[in-house]
XYZ file of C-alpha atoms in Angstrom:
623
model
C 0.000 0.000 0.000
C 1.435 3.385 -0.948
C 2.259 6.026 1.660
C -0.737 8.051 2.700
C -3.272 5.505 1.473
C -3.753 3.542 4.718
C -7.359 3.502 5.898
C -9.348 2.436 8.914
C -12.967 1.272 8.794
C -15.131 3.091 11.332
C -18.727 4.054 11.805
C -19.560 7.724 11.329
C -20.057 8.122 15.078
C -16.753 6.424 15.873
C -14.944 8.654 13.401
C -16.492 11.832 14.837
C -15.379 11.018 18.362
C -11.966 9.698 17.348
C -11.345 12.915 15.433
C -12.370 15.098 18.400
C -10.053 13.142 20.671
C -7.101 13.846 18.372
C -7.489 17.648 18.355
C -5.258 19.762 20.603
C -4.648 23.454 21.150
C -1.540 25.377 22.082
C -2.286 27.497 25.162
C 0.686 29.575 26.224
C 3.126 26.930 25.050
C 1.265 24.002 26.592
C -0.700 21.569 24.449
C -4.112 20.590 25.784
C -6.923 18.605 24.259
C -9.142 21.067 22.406
C -12.382 19.402 23.441
C -12.733 19.197 27.204
C -15.354 16.455 26.976
C -19.071 16.772 26.755
C -22.533 16.636 28.193
C -24.922 13.900 27.173
C -28.490 12.792 27.585
C -28.923 9.601 25.603
C -32.045 8.564 23.754
C -32.866 6.356 20.824
C -31.353 8.929 18.455
C -27.820 8.897 19.882
C -27.275 6.107 22.424
C -26.638 3.099 20.213
C -23.984 4.543 17.910
C -22.687 7.810 19.361
C -22.947 6.382 22.876
C -20.867 3.378 21.824
C -18.179 5.637 20.376
C -18.098 7.890 23.437
C -17.700 4.923 25.771
C -14.543 3.855 23.972
C -13.068 7.354 24.415
C -14.411 8.098 27.889
C -10.929 8.710 29.326
C -9.881 11.255 26.687
C -13.304 12.897 26.430
C -15.071 12.697 29.790
C -18.843 12.694 29.467
C -21.110 14.302 32.049
C -24.687 13.081 32.248
C -27.021 16.037 31.969
C -30.388 16.502 33.637
C -31.794 18.778 30.927
C -30.488 19.419 27.427
C -30.902 23.163 27.732
C -28.849 23.250 30.902
C -26.190 21.099 29.217
C -25.832 23.776 26.573
C -25.594 26.484 29.240
C -22.890 24.514 31.052
C -20.931 24.069 27.810
C -21.174 27.794 27.073
C -19.960 28.718 30.550
C -17.078 26.260 30.198
C -16.025 27.911 26.937
C -16.287 31.383 28.468
C -14.130 30.430 31.459
C -11.612 28.936 29.019
C -11.592 32.227 27.057
C -12.927 30.375 23.987
C -9.716 28.373 23.667
C -11.434 25.066 24.515
C -14.974 23.820 24.080
C -17.304 21.008 25.118
C -19.853 19.129 23.056
C -23.491 18.416 23.832
C -25.215 15.375 22.443
C -28.957 14.943 22.463
C -31.414 12.491 20.992
C -33.609 13.183 17.975
C -36.795 15.097 18.693
C -37.429 16.948 21.984
C -33.954 16.184 23.312
C -32.466 18.177 20.489
C -35.116 20.906 20.481
C -34.321 21.545 24.145
C -30.894 22.740 22.984
C -32.302 25.582 20.874
C -32.253 28.134 23.685
C -28.720 27.305 24.741
C -27.562 27.448 21.111
C -29.050 30.932 20.903
C -27.239 31.903 24.095
C -23.920 30.673 22.698
C -24.583 32.464 19.411
C -25.413 35.785 21.073
C -22.342 35.563 23.295
C -20.057 34.332 20.478
C -19.135 31.139 22.362
C -17.952 27.808 20.909
C -20.253 24.873 21.663
C -20.414 21.747 19.499
C -23.828 20.085 19.233
C -23.964 16.469 18.053
C -27.662 15.726 17.684
C -29.671 12.795 16.478
C -31.778 13.113 13.345
C -34.336 11.093 11.404
C -33.288 8.335 8.999
C -31.731 9.397 5.705
C -33.188 6.344 3.961
C -36.723 7.310 5.133
C -37.577 3.616 5.084
C -39.130 3.564 8.589
C -40.865 6.956 8.232
C -42.670 8.426 10.032
C -40.600 7.622 13.095
C -41.032 8.475 16.749
C -40.813 12.250 17.357
C -40.467 13.081 13.653
C -41.956 16.320 12.381
C -43.518 15.613 8.993
C -43.526 18.390 6.390
C -45.603 16.930 3.597
C -44.331 19.252 0.875
C -40.686 19.247 2.025
C -39.684 15.875 3.506
C -36.065 16.950 3.969
C -37.140 19.687 6.402
C -36.951 18.665 10.027
C -36.596 19.898 13.562
C -32.829 20.229 13.291
C -33.214 22.852 10.571
C -34.412 25.210 13.313
C -30.807 25.449 14.505
C -29.716 27.231 11.324
C -30.861 30.511 12.877
C -28.845 30.053 16.082
C -25.599 28.441 14.923
C -22.517 29.749 13.144
C -21.990 26.402 11.431
C -24.703 23.865 10.521
C -24.548 20.626 8.611
C -26.537 17.422 8.230
C -24.283 14.404 7.770
C -25.836 12.366 4.986
C -22.804 10.185 4.215
C -19.910 9.019 6.441
C -17.279 10.621 4.190
C -18.854 14.028 4.712
C -17.284 14.510 8.141
C -13.830 14.699 6.546
C -14.834 18.194 5.478
C -17.516 19.025 8.032
C -15.646 18.412 11.279
C -12.618 20.570 10.418
C -14.973 23.303 9.199
C -16.960 23.199 12.431
C -13.817 23.440 14.550
C -12.400 26.230 12.404
C -15.599 28.188 12.980
C -15.527 27.653 16.730
C -11.919 28.829 16.934
C -12.303 31.837 14.645
C -12.054 35.113 16.627
C -14.482 36.876 14.279
C -17.022 34.117 13.566
C -16.845 32.185 16.834
C -20.079 30.563 17.907
C -21.908 27.260 18.174
C -21.574 24.517 15.570
C -24.321 21.980 14.909
C -24.004 18.578 13.280
C -27.210 16.677 12.601
C -26.452 12.960 12.763
C -29.178 10.775 11.226
C -29.639 7.578 13.172
C -28.780 5.297 10.297
C -25.784 7.325 9.104
C -24.294 7.240 12.612
C -23.835 3.474 12.243
C -22.774 3.361 8.592
C -19.110 2.627 7.962
C -16.457 4.167 5.761
C -12.770 3.544 5.120
C -11.332 6.757 6.536
C -7.758 7.870 5.785
C -5.724 7.139 8.905
C -4.039 10.532 8.739
C -7.438 12.180 9.260
C -7.034 11.135 12.892
C -3.456 12.310 13.324
C -2.823 14.512 16.309
C -3.476 18.126 15.257
C -2.463 21.165 17.295
C -4.532 24.320 16.736
C -3.695 27.919 17.450
C -6.175 30.762 17.572
C -5.468 33.248 14.837
C -4.342 36.765 15.669
C -5.257 39.001 12.762
C -2.940 41.983 12.458
C -4.762 45.279 11.875
C -4.399 47.200 8.649
C -1.764 49.891 9.146
C -3.835 52.511 7.349
C -6.720 51.877 9.742
C -4.304 52.232 12.665
C -3.046 55.514 11.226
C -6.577 56.855 10.831
C -7.474 55.825 14.372
C -4.330 57.414 15.773
C -4.983 60.672 13.944
C -8.498 60.859 15.353
C -7.406 59.993 18.895
C -4.664 62.625 18.801
C -7.345 65.242 18.204
C -9.333 64.140 21.255
C -9.780 66.453 24.223
C -12.002 64.032 26.111
C -11.161 60.456 24.995
C -12.644 57.335 26.565
C -12.112 53.574 26.151
C -14.979 51.071 26.245
C -13.487 47.697 27.149
C -15.591 44.698 26.095
C -15.434 40.956 26.525
C -13.227 40.654 23.455
C -10.360 42.128 25.470
C -10.293 38.988 27.589
C -10.795 36.607 24.674
C -7.814 38.226 22.972
C -5.890 38.006 26.252
C -5.211 41.689 25.831
C -5.886 42.812 29.409
C -2.257 43.796 29.994
C -2.116 45.672 26.688
C -5.363 47.499 27.460
C -4.061 48.571 30.865
C -0.689 49.633 29.471
C -2.370 51.585 26.662
C -4.695 53.403 29.047
C -1.851 54.232 31.420
C 0.509 55.416 28.677
C -2.082 57.818 27.296
C -4.009 58.628 30.508
C -7.315 57.601 28.930
C -10.215 56.644 31.234
C -11.633 53.129 30.770
C -15.234 51.983 31.202
C -16.377 48.373 31.028
C -19.263 46.617 29.304
C -21.179 43.837 31.037
C -19.142 41.195 29.184
C -16.036 43.259 29.859
C -16.421 43.311 33.637
C -13.155 42.292 35.269
C -10.958 43.678 32.496
C -9.443 45.931 35.160
C -9.340 45.766 38.940
C -11.808 47.959 40.799
C -8.890 49.786 42.399
C -7.205 50.823 39.155
C -7.332 54.638 38.991
C -8.332 54.631 35.306
C -11.199 52.167 35.795
C -14.154 54.554 35.800
C -16.777 51.810 36.163
C -19.363 49.897 34.138
C -21.215 51.783 31.416
C -24.793 51.829 30.206
C -28.250 50.843 31.346
C -26.917 48.686 34.169
C -23.838 50.810 34.638
C -22.446 53.440 36.967
C -23.052 57.151 37.266
C -19.301 57.658 36.824
C -18.978 55.822 33.490
C -22.180 57.300 32.111
C -21.136 60.804 33.160
C -17.931 60.719 31.147
C -19.635 58.906 28.261
C -21.953 61.906 27.862
C -18.960 64.245 27.500
C -16.432 62.132 25.591
C -15.517 63.443 22.124
C -13.648 60.329 20.890
C -14.630 56.844 22.058
C -12.324 53.870 21.500
C -14.428 50.683 21.687
C -12.311 47.545 22.095
C -13.782 44.069 21.708
C -17.425 45.021 22.132
C -20.460 44.545 19.934
C -22.012 47.708 21.417
C -25.195 46.103 22.680
C -28.035 48.407 23.758
C -27.257 47.925 27.452
C -23.785 49.329 26.735
C -24.931 52.255 24.610
C -28.120 53.117 26.489
C -29.936 52.301 23.257
C -27.485 54.774 21.679
C -28.273 57.677 24.027
C -25.208 57.330 26.265
C -22.908 59.394 24.030
C -22.879 62.918 22.701
C -24.229 62.927 19.167
C -21.068 64.611 17.906
C -18.751 62.037 19.501
C -16.643 59.990 17.101
C -16.268 56.233 17.486
C -13.236 54.053 16.809
C -13.896 50.334 17.061
C -11.199 47.690 17.413
C -12.736 44.289 16.737
C -11.774 40.994 15.152
C -15.206 40.957 13.506
C -15.747 43.353 10.606
C -19.473 43.487 11.357
C -18.846 44.819 14.872
C -16.029 47.152 13.905
C -18.192 49.244 11.596
C -21.276 49.825 13.736
C -22.708 53.372 13.857
C -20.174 54.647 11.356
C -17.287 53.756 13.630
C -13.824 54.250 12.245
C -13.000 50.531 12.021
C -9.816 48.800 13.068
C -10.420 45.187 12.094
C -8.044 42.897 13.898
C -6.892 41.305 17.113
C -7.228 43.558 20.166
C -3.793 42.673 21.553
C -2.012 43.513 18.306
C -4.189 46.525 17.541
C -3.717 48.172 20.937
C 0.043 47.721 20.670
C 0.137 49.186 17.161
C -2.180 52.033 18.044
C -0.129 52.853 21.116
C 3.006 53.120 19.009
C 1.228 55.328 16.488
C -0.050 57.648 19.224
C 3.508 58.255 20.405
C 3.521 60.762 23.287
C -0.161 61.684 23.182
C -1.891 61.924 26.545
C -5.402 62.939 27.433
C -5.590 66.343 29.164
C -5.079 66.097 32.920
C -8.307 67.966 33.645
C -10.323 65.343 31.742
C -8.664 62.373 33.426
C -9.006 64.025 36.836
C -12.706 64.621 36.189
C -13.192 60.943 35.347
C -11.362 59.846 38.494
C -13.479 62.173 40.616
C -16.637 60.690 39.123
C -15.396 57.192 39.988
C -14.540 58.277 43.535
C -18.110 59.529 43.996
C -19.513 56.295 42.548
C -17.381 54.202 44.903
C -18.822 56.122 47.837
C -22.348 55.465 46.560
C -21.673 51.732 46.138
C -20.139 51.472 49.614
C -23.348 52.846 51.091
C -25.561 50.900 48.680
C -24.187 47.518 49.766
C -24.138 48.429 53.467
C -26.273 46.111 55.597
C -29.050 47.895 57.434
C -29.479 50.743 54.944
C -32.883 49.313 53.938
C -34.636 45.917 53.881
C -32.652 42.933 52.589
C -31.451 43.642 49.064
C -29.462 42.138 46.229
C -26.814 44.828 46.760
C -26.345 43.904 50.397
C -25.876 40.228 49.506
C -23.402 41.194 46.794
C -21.443 43.299 49.265
C -21.237 40.464 51.778
C -19.893 37.997 49.205
C -17.534 40.592 47.710
C -15.963 41.161 51.125
C -15.524 37.469 51.955
C -14.698 35.734 48.659
C -11.185 35.012 47.453
C -9.812 37.123 44.592
C -9.829 34.221 42.104
C -13.356 33.024 42.901
C -15.599 33.165 39.834
C -18.955 34.951 39.980
C -21.784 33.731 37.715
C -25.217 35.237 37.138
C -27.545 35.772 34.215
C -31.123 37.001 34.265
C -33.575 39.178 36.129
C -32.318 41.928 38.392
C -29.042 40.349 39.437
C -27.019 41.191 36.292
C -27.681 44.901 36.827
C -26.993 44.728 40.545
C -23.754 42.775 40.176
C -22.544 44.888 37.268
C -23.108 48.055 39.273
C -22.028 46.920 42.732
C -19.387 44.216 42.337
C -15.827 45.381 42.993
C -13.482 43.362 40.788
C -10.823 41.628 42.876
C -8.959 39.901 40.037
C -8.952 39.820 36.258
C -11.470 37.652 34.413
C -13.442 36.520 37.454
C -16.944 37.745 36.549
C -19.426 35.998 34.230
C -22.583 38.059 33.858
C -24.431 36.397 30.978
C -26.373 39.280 29.501
C -25.911 38.669 25.808
C -29.026 36.513 25.831
C -30.053 37.254 29.434
C -31.144 33.679 29.878
C -32.980 32.461 32.950
C -31.588 29.138 34.117
C -27.994 29.842 33.091
C -26.950 30.687 36.638
C -26.713 27.208 38.164
C -26.092 25.270 34.939
C -23.491 27.818 33.865
C -21.964 27.676 37.318
C -21.551 23.916 36.920
C -19.870 24.300 33.527
C -17.657 27.112 34.809
C -16.648 25.000 37.787
C -15.684 22.086 35.523
C -13.382 24.451 33.635
C -12.139 26.168 36.789
C -11.285 22.853 38.460
C -8.885 22.074 35.597
C -6.700 25.115 36.288
C -7.715 26.662 39.627
C -9.181 23.876 41.780
C -8.610 25.845 44.966
C -10.947 28.665 43.852
C -14.724 28.626 44.144
C -17.509 29.257 41.645
C -20.270 31.380 43.158
C -23.661 31.564 41.453
C -26.160 34.311 42.244
C -29.695 33.265 41.278
C -33.166 34.643 41.849
C -36.142 32.540 42.834
C -37.586 32.763 39.313
C -34.496 31.395 37.602
C -34.081 28.768 40.300
C -37.574 27.437 39.683
C -36.970 27.411 35.938
C -33.767 25.350 36.086
C -32.116 23.971 39.197
C -31.303 20.313 38.528
C -27.596 20.926 38.068
C -27.339 21.322 41.827
C -27.712 17.546 41.670
C -25.205 17.404 38.792
C -22.625 19.374 40.758
C -22.951 17.094 43.784
C -22.798 13.924 41.664
C -19.666 15.065 39.835
C -17.905 16.595 42.826
C -17.847 20.039 41.204
C -18.624 22.186 44.218
C -20.666 25.351 43.806
C -21.715 28.055 46.229
C -25.221 29.133 45.222
C -26.994 32.164 46.640
C -30.745 32.004 46.125
C -32.130 35.509 46.611
C -35.896 35.174 46.826
C -37.924 38.290 46.014
C -41.221 36.542 45.525
C -41.408 36.288 41.759
C -40.104 38.145 38.712
C -39.492 41.342 40.656
C -37.332 43.175 38.132
C -40.019 42.836 35.455
C -42.590 43.934 38.000
C -40.417 47.029 38.466
C -40.345 47.637 34.704
C -44.098 47.086 34.594
C -44.639 49.682 37.329
C -42.120 52.146 35.863
C -44.063 52.189 32.598
C -47.314 53.001 34.384
C -48.735 49.489 34.408
C -50.276 47.728 37.383
C -48.440 44.794 38.948
C -49.715 41.730 37.125
C -48.455 38.162 36.671
C -44.897 38.849 37.874
C -44.787 38.725 41.651
C -46.415 35.554 42.974
C -48.836 37.658 44.990
C -50.102 39.316 41.785
C -50.674 36.135 39.791
C -53.749 34.047 39.099
C -53.528 31.791 42.149
C -56.081 29.837 44.176
C -54.352 29.969 47.567
C -52.517 32.468 49.715
C -49.101 33.172 48.122
C -46.256 31.297 49.785
C -42.510 30.955 49.341
C -40.891 27.771 48.095
C -38.731 25.965 50.645
C -35.572 26.288 48.570
C -33.434 24.978 51.416
C -35.325 21.689 51.600
C -35.385 21.414 47.827
C -31.619 21.889 47.537
C -30.998 19.382 50.334
C -33.107 16.865 48.432
C -30.575 17.101 45.589
C -27.653 16.400 47.908
C -26.438 19.922 48.619
C -25.671 21.537 51.916
C -28.321 24.214 52.415
C -29.472 26.807 54.904
C -31.777 29.784 55.065
C -30.600 33.081 56.539
C -32.587 36.064 57.721
C -30.212 38.942 57.050
C -26.779 39.919 55.668
C -25.035 39.187 58.979
C -26.296 35.615 58.917
C -25.438 35.428 55.214
C -21.815 36.262 56.021
C -21.616 33.436 58.547
C -23.290 31.007 56.159
C -20.982 32.006 53.318
C -17.917 31.226 55.415
C -19.371 27.798 56.182
C -20.005 27.288 52.465
C -16.401 28.201 51.675
C -15.222 25.553 54.107
C -17.625 22.888 52.850
C -16.511 20.132 50.502
C -19.677 19.972 48.413
C -22.176 22.321 46.858
C -23.767 24.722 49.327
C -26.993 26.654 48.800
C -27.758 29.749 50.875
C -31.265 31.212 50.732
C -32.203 34.763 51.731
C -35.418 36.705 51.180
C -34.947 40.161 49.634
C -37.386 43.000 49.234
C -38.973 43.156 45.764
C -39.625 46.899 45.898
C -37.159 48.663 48.188
C -33.965 46.925 47.234
C -32.847 48.238 43.880
C -29.756 50.236 42.995
C -31.232 53.621 42.160
C -28.264 55.353 40.537
C -26.129 54.772 37.487
C -28.746 53.913 34.882
C -28.837 55.094 31.288
C -31.976 55.391 29.134
C -33.148 52.129 27.626
C -35.574 51.824 24.754
C -38.598 49.630 25.452
C -41.853 49.629 23.573
C -44.653 51.519 25.334
C -48.279 51.983 24.226
C -48.764 55.026 21.993
C -52.498 54.968 22.709
C -54.054 54.071 26.055
C -56.964 54.999 28.305
C -54.735 54.681 31.364
C -53.356 58.083 32.398
C -50.403 56.581 34.276
C -49.361 54.578 31.235
C -49.817 57.622 28.978
C -47.625 59.760 31.269
C -44.968 57.041 31.418
C -44.991 56.808 27.623
C -44.430 60.577 27.316
C -41.566 60.385 29.815
C -40.036 57.400 28.026
C -40.189 59.113 24.647
C -38.525 62.235 26.063
C -35.335 60.234 26.489
C -35.197 59.604 22.767
C -33.935 63.117 22.075
C -30.362 61.978 22.784
C -30.537 58.880 20.596
C -28.043 58.563 17.760
C -29.871 57.436 14.644
C -27.346 55.036 13.244
C -24.491 57.543 13.215
């Protein structure tokens, strides 16, 4: 047999898993397996063939049994985020509802630009047994199925109709997941018959391959244009997004800001780009931001956005900036770099900041501007210190955040996602170390908190086993998805979970009230119920899943419980009631566009609509 022509006969499923097991990535000079393993719930659509292949590679690719497919996807996304998108995990689900349960988590990964590989069962290519269990029949288009729904929420999608197809499809899926500009979830539909079909694969297809994440150098003319604009700035500002961390450009960002005395504000995804104590860290910006960051954003004349997609919570629905302010956007993705007529610098943040710094030479922002920004931050710090102080009002999210912030270790990882907690943590959390905050607000997905905490802890335990993962979750999100408390106990991946119970969907009740509406269907007490409203016994529920659990009455008791949780060897759940009305951070918000009724018979709603529309006067209309 001639060189290069050796083959090995494998099923499609065996080849997929063997290929994944042979992929590595260079991380700071150390080679690690690219795929950290996966999450699986087996059914008839994936157990017989894919399950068989996974069993044979269970040491190289550890498989975690999920409790819910959606939560598996959340855990995989959180794993990828903690790994700074350098490693990923797969999720495998059966054909039908098992796969459809992954739709929400695929959308979360897509919105947050996170690599997750989905290996999902599909109906039979031969169609001989049709219609099969859980098949959706489209009479005029028999090739259309449930899995086609994932085309809208994945960066890469393919249906494997022949075993040889994976020779092209798998490398393409991995290339997409590792691409700094196009990173996101990849979906492979695996028909049940094709999974078991065999093919003589070239042996070299399974050779060990070491990947590196591309660093795209910026165009020098774009750097020159950006430098010329920045040199003209009297009031420059940097918006630091999550892309700074994915590029591992935190040191370059800090050095750039210090060299040119430019104030830095952080997006939600960019929290923990700088320590809270850094003098140029002026705070989080936007709807859930700080008065300090929003104050300088209103006055800035040149804004350098680094690694951010400029979501509405960052821009205050594009009212946060002066209409005459000019934008420069450094981003690996061309689509993001050109938003709102930004002067684009398409390329890697680490390389671009270095090049731009060299082009700026001795430029520094005026002292008066930098001093103003620092003064604003000093005032905001004073507000936060009082806002998190126990006893300043009834139990609140902010008080709980302050307690944990004071007692946690610098490298502990904070995870939250939906409801009021993302705003409260973004505003009140003081960053103790770089890259330690995961506020999932790209898709703002209820249920991510505990599932994402589990995935983050799996990743964290690989590199920082001595640190803790701390999940903040409201009662609404807890009730939606909590079964990975059980997962964390089963797998020995300890979490500390704070359940802050405000009696329903309190943040949406607040939005409802702020727009003139009457409380309805958000707080439990305002719902269509047949009994007196009552609180769930979250402590008993968590204990039933194997966790340590206790209920506390106030922040002082929370502090004592948190120290016990730190010392515990397994997942600990701490429950505290918080006030749904008198507990919110009142300062720091920017305008946010929400739809309000233009016609109504309710005077309160009409007045709220007029007030809401008044904020539109500052909105930039695409420029």
